[in-house]
Short mmCIF file of C-alpha atoms in Angstrom, two decimals:
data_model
loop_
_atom_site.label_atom_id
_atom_site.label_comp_id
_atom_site.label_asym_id
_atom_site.label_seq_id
_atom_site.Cartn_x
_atom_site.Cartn_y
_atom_site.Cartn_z
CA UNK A 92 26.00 255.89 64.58
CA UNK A 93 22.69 256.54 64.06
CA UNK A 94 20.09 254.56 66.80
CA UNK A 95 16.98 252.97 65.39
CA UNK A 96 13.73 253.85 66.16
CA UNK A 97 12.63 250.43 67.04
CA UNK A 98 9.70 248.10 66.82
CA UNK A 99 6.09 249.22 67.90
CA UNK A 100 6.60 246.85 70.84
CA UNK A 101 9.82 248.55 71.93
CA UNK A 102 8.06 251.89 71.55
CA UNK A 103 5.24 250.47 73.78
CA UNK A 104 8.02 249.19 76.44
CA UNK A 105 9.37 252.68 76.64
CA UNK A 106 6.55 254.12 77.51
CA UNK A 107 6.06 251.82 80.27
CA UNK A 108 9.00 252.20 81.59
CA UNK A 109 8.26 255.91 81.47
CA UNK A 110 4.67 255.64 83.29
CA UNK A 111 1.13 256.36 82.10
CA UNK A 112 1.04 259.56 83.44
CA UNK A 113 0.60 263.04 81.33
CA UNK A 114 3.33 264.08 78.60
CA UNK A 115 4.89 260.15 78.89
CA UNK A 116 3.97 259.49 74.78
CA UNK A 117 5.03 263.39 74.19
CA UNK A 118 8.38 262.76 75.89
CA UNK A 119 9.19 259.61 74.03
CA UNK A 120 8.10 261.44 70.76
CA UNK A 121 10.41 264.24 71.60
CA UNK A 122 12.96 261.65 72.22
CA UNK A 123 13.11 260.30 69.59
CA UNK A 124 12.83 263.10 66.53
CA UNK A 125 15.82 264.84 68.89
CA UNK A 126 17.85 261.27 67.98
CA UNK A 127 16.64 261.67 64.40
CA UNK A 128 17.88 265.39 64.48
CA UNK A 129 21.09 264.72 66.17
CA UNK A 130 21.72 261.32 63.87
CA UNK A 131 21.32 263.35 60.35
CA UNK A 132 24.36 265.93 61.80
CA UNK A 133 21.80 268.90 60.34
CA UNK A 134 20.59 272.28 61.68
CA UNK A 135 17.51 272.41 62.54
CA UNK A 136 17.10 275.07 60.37
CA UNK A 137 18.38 272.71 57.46
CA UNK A 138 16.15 270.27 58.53
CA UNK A 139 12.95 272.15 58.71
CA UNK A 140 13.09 273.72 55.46
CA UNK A 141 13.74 270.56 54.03
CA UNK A 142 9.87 268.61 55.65
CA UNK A 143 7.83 272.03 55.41
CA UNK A 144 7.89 274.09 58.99
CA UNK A 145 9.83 276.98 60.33
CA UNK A 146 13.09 276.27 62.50
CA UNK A 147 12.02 277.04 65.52
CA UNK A 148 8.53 274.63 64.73
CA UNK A 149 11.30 271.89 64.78
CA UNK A 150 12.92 272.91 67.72
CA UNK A 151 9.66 272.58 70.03
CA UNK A 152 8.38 269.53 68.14
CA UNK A 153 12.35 267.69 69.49
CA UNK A 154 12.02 269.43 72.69
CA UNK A 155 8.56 268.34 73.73
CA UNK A 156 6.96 271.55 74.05
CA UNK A 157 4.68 270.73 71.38
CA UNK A 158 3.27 267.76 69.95
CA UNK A 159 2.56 267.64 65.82
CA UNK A 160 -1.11 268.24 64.51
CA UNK A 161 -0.29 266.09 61.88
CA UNK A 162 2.07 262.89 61.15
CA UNK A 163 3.36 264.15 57.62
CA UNK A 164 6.13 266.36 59.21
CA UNK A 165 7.43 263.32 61.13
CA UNK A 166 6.87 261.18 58.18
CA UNK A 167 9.14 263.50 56.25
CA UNK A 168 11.96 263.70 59.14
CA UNK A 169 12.04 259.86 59.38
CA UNK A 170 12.24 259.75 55.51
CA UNK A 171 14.55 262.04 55.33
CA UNK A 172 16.76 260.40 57.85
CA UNK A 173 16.70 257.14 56.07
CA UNK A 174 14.27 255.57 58.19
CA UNK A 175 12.90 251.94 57.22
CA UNK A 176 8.66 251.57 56.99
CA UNK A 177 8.72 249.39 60.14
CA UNK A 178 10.59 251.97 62.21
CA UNK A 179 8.22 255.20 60.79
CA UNK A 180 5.40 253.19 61.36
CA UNK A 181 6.42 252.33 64.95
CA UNK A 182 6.87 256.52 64.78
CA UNK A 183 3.61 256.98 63.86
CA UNK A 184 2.13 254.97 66.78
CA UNK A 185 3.57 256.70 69.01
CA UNK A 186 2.56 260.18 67.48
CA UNK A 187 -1.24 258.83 67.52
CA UNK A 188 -0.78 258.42 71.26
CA UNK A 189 0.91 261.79 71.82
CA UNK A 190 -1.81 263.40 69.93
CA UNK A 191 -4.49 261.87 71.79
CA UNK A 192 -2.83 262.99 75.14
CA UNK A 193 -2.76 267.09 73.39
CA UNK A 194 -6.08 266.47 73.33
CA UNK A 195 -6.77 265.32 76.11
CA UNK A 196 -5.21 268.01 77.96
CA UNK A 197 -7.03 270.97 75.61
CA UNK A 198 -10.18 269.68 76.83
CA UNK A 199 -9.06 269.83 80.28
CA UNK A 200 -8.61 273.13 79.75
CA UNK A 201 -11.58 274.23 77.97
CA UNK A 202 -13.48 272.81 80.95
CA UNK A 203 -11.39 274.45 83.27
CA UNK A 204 -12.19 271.61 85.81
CA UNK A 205 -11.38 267.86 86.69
CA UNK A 206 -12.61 265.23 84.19
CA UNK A 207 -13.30 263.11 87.29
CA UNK A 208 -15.42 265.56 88.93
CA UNK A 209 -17.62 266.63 86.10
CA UNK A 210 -17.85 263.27 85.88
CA UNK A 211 -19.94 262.61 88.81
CA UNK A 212 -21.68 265.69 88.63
CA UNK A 213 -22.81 264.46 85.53
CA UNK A 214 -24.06 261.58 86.46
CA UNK A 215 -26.03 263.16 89.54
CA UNK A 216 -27.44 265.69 86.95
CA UNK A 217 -26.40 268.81 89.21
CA UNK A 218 -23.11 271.41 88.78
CA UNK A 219 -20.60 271.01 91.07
CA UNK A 220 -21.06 271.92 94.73
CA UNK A 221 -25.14 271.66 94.03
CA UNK A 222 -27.41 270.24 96.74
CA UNK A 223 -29.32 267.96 95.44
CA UNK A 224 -33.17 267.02 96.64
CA UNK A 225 -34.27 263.12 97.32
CA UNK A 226 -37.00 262.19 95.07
CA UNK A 227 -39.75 262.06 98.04
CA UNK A 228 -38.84 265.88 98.48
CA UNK A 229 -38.68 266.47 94.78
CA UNK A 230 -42.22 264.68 94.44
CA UNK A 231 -43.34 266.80 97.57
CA UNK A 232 -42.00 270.42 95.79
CA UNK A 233 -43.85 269.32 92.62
CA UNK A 234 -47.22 268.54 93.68
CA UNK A 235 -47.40 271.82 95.49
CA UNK A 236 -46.08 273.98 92.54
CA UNK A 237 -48.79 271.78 90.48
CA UNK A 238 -51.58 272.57 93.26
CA UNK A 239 -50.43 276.51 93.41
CA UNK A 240 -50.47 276.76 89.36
CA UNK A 241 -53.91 275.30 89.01
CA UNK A 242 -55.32 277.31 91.54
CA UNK A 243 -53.66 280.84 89.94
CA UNK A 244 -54.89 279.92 86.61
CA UNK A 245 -58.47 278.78 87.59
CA UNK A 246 -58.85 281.69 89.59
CA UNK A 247 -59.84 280.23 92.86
CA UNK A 248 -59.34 281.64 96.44
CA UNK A 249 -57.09 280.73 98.60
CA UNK A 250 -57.39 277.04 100.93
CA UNK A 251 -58.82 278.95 103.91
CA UNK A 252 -60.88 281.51 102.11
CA UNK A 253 -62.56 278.37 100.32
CA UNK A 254 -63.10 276.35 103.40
CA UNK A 255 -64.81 279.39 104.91
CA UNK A 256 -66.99 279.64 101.69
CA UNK A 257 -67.50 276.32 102.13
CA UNK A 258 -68.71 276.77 105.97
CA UNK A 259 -70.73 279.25 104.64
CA UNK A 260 -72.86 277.72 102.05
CA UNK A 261 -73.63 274.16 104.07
CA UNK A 262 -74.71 276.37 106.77
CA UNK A 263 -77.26 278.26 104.65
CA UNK A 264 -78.31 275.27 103.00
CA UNK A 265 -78.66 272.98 105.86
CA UNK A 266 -82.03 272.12 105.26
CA UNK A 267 -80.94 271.95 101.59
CA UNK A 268 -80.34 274.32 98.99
CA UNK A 269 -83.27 276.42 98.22
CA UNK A 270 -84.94 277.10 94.86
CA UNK A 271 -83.08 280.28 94.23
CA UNK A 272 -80.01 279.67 94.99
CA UNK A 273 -77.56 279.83 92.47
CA UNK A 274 -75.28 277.12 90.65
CA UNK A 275 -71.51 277.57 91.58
CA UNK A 276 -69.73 278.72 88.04
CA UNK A 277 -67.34 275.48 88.13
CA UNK A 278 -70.21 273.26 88.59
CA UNK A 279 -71.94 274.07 85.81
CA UNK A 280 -68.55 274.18 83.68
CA UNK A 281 -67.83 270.76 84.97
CA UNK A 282 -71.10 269.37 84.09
CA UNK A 283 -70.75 270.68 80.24
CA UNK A 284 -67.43 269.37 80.32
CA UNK A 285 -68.89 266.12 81.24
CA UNK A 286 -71.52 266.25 79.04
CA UNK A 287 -69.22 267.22 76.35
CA UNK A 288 -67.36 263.79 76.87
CA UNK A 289 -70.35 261.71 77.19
CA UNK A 290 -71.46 262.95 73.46
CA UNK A 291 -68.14 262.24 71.82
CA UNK A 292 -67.59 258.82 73.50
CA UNK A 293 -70.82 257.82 72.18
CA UNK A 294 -69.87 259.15 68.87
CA UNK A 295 -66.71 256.97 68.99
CA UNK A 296 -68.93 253.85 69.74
CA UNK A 297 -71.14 254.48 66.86
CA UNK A 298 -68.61 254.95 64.43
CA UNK A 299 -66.45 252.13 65.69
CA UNK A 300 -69.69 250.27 65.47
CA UNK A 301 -70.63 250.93 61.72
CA UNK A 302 -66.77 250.78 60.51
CA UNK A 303 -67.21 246.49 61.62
CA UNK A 304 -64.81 244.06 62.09
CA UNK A 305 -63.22 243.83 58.36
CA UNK A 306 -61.84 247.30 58.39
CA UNK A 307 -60.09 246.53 61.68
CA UNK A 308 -58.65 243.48 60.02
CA UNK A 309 -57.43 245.63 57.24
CA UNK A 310 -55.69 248.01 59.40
CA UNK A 311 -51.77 247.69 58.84
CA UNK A 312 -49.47 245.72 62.09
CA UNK A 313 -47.49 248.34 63.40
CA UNK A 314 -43.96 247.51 61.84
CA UNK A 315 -41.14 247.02 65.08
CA UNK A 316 -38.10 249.91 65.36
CA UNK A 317 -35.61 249.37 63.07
CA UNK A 318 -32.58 249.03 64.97
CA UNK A 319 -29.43 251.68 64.50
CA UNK A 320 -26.83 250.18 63.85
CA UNK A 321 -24.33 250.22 67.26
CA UNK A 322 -21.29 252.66 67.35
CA UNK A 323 -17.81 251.27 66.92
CA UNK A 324 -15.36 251.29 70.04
CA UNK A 325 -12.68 252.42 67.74
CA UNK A 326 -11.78 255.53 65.64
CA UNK A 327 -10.27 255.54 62.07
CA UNK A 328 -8.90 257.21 59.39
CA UNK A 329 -7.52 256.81 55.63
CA UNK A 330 -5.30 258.47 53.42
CA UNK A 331 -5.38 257.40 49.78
CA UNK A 332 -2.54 259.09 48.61
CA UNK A 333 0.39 256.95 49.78
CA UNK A 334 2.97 256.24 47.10
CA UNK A 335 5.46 253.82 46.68
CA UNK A 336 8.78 254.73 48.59
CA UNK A 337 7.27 258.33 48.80
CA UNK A 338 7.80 259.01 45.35
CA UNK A 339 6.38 256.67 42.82
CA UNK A 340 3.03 257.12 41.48
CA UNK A 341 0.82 258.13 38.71
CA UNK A 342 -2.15 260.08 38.42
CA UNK A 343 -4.63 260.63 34.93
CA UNK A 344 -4.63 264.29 34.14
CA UNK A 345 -6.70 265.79 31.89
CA UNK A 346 -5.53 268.65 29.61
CA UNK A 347 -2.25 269.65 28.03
CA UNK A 348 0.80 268.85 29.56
CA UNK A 349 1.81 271.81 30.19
CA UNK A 350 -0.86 273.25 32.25
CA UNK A 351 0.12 270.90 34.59
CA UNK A 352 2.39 271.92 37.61
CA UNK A 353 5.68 269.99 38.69
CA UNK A 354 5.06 266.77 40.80
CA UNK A 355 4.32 267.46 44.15
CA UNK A 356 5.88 265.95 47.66
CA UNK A 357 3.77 262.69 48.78
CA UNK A 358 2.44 265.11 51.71
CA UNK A 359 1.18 267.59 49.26
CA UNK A 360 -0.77 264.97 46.64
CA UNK A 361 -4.01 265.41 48.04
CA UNK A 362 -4.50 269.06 47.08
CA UNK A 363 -2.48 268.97 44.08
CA UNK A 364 -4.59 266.38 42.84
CA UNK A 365 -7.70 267.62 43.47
CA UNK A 366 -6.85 271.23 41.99
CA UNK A 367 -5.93 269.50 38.94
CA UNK A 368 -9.14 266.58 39.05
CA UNK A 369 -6.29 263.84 38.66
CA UNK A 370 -7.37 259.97 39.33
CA UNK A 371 -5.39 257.37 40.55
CA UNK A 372 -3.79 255.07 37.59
CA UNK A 373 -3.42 251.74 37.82
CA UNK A 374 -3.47 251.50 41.49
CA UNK A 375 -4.17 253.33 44.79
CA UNK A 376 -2.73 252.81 47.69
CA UNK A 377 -4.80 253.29 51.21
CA UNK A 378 -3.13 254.07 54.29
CA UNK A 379 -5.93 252.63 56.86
CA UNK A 380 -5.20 253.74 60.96
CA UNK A 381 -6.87 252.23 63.41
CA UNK A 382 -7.26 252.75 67.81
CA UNK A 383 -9.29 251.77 70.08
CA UNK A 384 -11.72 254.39 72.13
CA UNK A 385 -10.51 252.56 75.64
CA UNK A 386 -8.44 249.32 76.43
CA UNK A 387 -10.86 247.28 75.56
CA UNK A 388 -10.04 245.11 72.90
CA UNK A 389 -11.86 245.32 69.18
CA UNK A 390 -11.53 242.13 67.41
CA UNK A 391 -11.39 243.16 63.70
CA UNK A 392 -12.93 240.00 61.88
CA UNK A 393 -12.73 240.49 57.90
CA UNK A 394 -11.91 243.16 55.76
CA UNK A 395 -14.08 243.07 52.49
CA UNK A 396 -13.97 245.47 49.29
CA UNK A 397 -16.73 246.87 47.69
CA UNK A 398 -16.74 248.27 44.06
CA UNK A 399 -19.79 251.07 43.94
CA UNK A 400 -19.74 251.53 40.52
CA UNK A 401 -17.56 251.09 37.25
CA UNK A 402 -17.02 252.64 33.75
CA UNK A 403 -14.82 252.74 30.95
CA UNK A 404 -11.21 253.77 31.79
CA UNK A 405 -10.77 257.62 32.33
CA UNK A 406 -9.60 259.78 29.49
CA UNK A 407 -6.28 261.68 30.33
CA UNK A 408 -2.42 261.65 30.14
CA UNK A 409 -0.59 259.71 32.60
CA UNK A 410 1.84 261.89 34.56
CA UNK A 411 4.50 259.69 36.74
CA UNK A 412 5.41 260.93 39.74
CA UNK A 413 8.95 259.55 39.47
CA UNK A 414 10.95 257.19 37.06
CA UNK A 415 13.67 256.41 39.29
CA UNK A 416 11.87 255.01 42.40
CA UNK A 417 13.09 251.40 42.71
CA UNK A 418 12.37 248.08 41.96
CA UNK A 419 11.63 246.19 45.49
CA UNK A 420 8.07 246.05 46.36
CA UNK A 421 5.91 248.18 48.26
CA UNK A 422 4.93 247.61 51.95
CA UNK A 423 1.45 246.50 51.29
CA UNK A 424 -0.18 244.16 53.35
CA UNK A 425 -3.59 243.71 51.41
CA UNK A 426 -3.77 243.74 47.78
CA UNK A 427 -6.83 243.87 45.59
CA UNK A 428 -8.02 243.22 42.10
CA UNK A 429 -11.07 245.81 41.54
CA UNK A 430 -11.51 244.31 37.82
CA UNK A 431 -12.59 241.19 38.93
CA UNK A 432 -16.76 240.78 39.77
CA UNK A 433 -16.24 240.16 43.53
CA UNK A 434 -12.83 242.03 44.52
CA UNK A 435 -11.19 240.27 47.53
CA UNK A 436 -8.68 242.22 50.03
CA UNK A 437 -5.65 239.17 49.46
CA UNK A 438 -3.65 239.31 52.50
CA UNK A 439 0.48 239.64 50.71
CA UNK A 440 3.81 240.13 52.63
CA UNK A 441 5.73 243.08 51.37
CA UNK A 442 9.32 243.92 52.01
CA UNK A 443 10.50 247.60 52.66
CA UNK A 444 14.31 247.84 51.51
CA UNK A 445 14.90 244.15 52.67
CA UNK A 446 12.87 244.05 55.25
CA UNK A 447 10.11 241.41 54.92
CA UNK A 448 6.39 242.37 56.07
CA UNK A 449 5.05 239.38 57.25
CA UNK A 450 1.20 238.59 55.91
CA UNK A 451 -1.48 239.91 58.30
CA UNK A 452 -4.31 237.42 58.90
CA UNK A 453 -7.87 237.96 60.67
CA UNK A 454 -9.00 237.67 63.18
CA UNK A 455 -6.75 241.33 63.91
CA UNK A 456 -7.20 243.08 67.49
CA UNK A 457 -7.02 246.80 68.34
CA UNK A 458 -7.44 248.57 71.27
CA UNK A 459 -6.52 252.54 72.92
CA UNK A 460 -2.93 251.64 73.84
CA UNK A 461 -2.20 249.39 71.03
CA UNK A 462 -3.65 250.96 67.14
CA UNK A 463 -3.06 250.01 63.99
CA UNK A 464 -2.27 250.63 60.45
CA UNK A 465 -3.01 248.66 57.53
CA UNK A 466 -1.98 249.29 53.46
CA UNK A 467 -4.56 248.36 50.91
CA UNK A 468 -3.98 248.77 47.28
CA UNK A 469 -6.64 248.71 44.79
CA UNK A 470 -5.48 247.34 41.62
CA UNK A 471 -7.30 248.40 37.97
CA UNK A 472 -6.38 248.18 34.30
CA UNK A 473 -10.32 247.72 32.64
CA UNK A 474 -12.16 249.56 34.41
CA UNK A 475 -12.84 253.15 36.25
CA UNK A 476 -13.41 251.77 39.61
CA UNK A 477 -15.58 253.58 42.80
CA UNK A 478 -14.86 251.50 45.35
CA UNK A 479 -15.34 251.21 49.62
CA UNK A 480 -13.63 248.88 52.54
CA UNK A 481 -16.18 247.30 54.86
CA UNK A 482 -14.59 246.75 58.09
CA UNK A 483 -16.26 243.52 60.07
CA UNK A 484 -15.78 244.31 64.17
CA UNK A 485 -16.82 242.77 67.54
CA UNK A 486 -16.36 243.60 71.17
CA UNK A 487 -17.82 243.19 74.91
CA UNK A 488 -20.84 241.06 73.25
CA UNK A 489 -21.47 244.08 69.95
CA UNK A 490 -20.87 243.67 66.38
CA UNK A 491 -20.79 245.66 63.26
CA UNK A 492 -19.73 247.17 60.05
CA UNK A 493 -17.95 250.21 59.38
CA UNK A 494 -17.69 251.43 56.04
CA UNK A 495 -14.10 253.19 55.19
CA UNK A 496 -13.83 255.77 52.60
CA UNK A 497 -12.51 258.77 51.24
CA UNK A 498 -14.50 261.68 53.56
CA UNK A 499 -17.88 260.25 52.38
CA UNK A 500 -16.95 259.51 49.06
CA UNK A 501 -15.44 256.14 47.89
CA UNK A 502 -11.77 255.53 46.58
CA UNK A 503 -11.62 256.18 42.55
CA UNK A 504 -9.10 253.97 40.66
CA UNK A 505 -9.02 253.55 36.56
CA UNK A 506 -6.89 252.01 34.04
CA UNK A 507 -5.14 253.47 31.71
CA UNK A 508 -4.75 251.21 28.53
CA UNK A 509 -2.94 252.82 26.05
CA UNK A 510 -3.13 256.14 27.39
CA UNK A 511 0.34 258.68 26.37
CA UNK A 512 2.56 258.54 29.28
CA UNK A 513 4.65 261.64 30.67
CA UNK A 514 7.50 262.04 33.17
CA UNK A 515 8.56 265.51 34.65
CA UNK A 516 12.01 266.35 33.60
CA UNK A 517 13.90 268.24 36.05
CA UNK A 518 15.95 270.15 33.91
CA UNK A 519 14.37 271.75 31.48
CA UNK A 520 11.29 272.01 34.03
CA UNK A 521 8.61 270.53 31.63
CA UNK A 522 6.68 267.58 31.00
CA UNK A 523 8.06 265.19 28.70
CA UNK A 524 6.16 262.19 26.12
CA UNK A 525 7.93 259.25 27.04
CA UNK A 526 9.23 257.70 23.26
#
């Protein structure tokens, strides 16, 4: 009998029980796609060819010598395997925290040093092993290279050989200086250079003088920093190509129908999609994954939508993923209506082959050891929506909103009233009018 997967909490219990230290999250990864192997009765050969990598790619994701660069290939497995949403998303929390230990320990080895100690050389602002001066030393050292550079560059003699020129001249002149004798070179340079000043600080007065007191009043009050808005203690990312049971969606495709290639794998959409310059019909569903930089915890206080701009409803064909996907709804946990004037992200339970989603209400916290992942569908049928989450956040006394979108560029989601609607047929390997 096949053993499930388990709640996120469960997942998180594990890995306590396991420890905290390096390779705990890998492990427990491992773990469990070697239970998801051994449950389907499969090679891993069979297996691999079936979610996109190479047998022996399998082999060292089940056997913990290497951790997945991305979820999709665990996605698949789990799918594959019959896996409900709740336990591939308690899956995917513990890839996230695999993945961040794979890179922790790559940049442990690019430095080729420990964290902690480059830590505190760091702060001291020295490499390792480096003496460091006190700043009454430092102070010391830089006067004298300042006293030693000015003296090079001005030419002068050295200390002694000037206190002995010195000697010399106050002797000679004791009875003071007599007619002849010659100005020193730097006196008479510092006297033009004083002179110099005198002229254009009375040249200042005079034209500060004549400019009068109603031109200062018309000079402009300089305007205070704008503030930057602060960095969020959390890290996240979207994917808006996340279909309904991993096979039901549609896309508006331009062109004749038969330019266009089979339906792709859920995995795949993105590119296939954007060789083809499909949009999203009807709806378009947003994977949104959120985790904490550290353990402190990021209260997550509103989620809003924003609709950038909207047209008329794209031209194209529609072009259904699949026709057979099921009737039970999708997992979503916020839905929203982009046709109305002010879209609102409505908090809905879903239900994932019987199993209910409950309804997620703010306030919503995140943190390093415990991320998140929420589903937002954009809804359209009159209008060729651009539209953008705004993500309302606070933690340790900071605030701020982070804007969520598609790489820089917002979500796209259109209607398709009335447009011809086609549905790949297997057989004959061609698109096909439905009647």
């Amino acid at each position: 009998m096949e053993r499930p997967l388990g709640r996120p909490r469960e997942v998180e219990r594990v890995l306590g029980e396991r420890g905290t230290g390096e390779g705990s999250a890998r492990e427990a990864l491992a773990e469990r796609l070697r239970e998801l192997r051994e449950g389907s009765g499969r090679t891993y050969a069979s297996l691999a060819r079936r979610i996109g990598v190479s047998g022996s790619t399998l082999h060292r994701y089940c056997t913990g010598q290497t951790v997945p660069a991305e979820f999709a290939p665990v996605e698949r497995l789990a799918r594959l395997c019959g896996r409900s949403g709740e336990e591939r998303e308690a899956l995917h929390r513990l890839w996230l925290r695999a993945d961040a230990e794979r890179v922790e320990r790559q940049e442990a080895w690019m430095t080729g040093s420990p964290a902690a100690a480059v830590g505190e050389d760091a702060e001291a602002g020295a490499a390792p092993g480096t003496v460091t001066e006190t700043g009454a030393d430092a102070a010391v050292r830089r006067s004298r290279d300042t006293a030693t550079g000015t003296q090079a560059l001005s030419g002068s003699v050295p200390p002694a050989a000037a206190a002995v020129h010195r000697d010399e001249d106050s002797s000679a002149y004791a009875g003071g200086p007599p007619a002849h004798a010659p100005r020193s070179r730097s006196v008479r340079r510092w006297v033009q250079a004083l002179a110099v000043c005198a002229v254009a600080a009375l040249a200042l007065v005079l034209v500060a003088a004549s400019a009068g007191p109603s031109r200062q009043q018309q000079r402009p009050e300089r305007q205070p920093p704008v503030a930057r808005p602060a960095a969020p203690p959390f890290t996240w990312t979207s994917d808006d190509h996340v279909w309904k049971y991993g096979c039901g969606h549609t896309y508006l495709v331009g062109g004749p129908p038969a330019a266009v290639p089979p339906p792709p794998a859920e995995a795949d959409a993105e590119s296939w999609a954007t060789a083809l310059g499909a949009v999203h019909a009807g709806e378009t569903g947003v994977r949104i994954t959120l985790q904490g930089t550290d353990e402190r915890a990021v209260v997550l206080e509103a989620l809003r939508i924003r609709v950038v701009e909207r047209r008329e409803p794209a031209e194209g064909r529609v072009h259904r993923m699949s026709s057979g996907c099921g009737g039970a709804l999708t997992p979503r946990m916020f839905d929203v209506d982009l046709d109305v004037a002010r879209p609102v992200a409505r908090s809905v339970p879903g239900n994932d082959t019987g199993e209910p989603i409950p309804v997620v209400s703010f306030p919503y916290r995140v943190s390093a050891s415990d991320p998140e992942v929420f589903l937002v569908t954009g809804r359209a049928a009159r209008c060729d929506c651009d539209w953008v989450a705004e993500l309302r956040w606070s933690s340790g006394g900071r605030s701020g909103t982070v804007r969520i979108d598609d790489g820089g560029r917002p979500f796209r989601t259109s209607g398709a009233p009335g447009r011809p609607v086609h549905d790949y047929d297997f057989v004959t390997r061609r698109w096909v009018a439905e009647p």
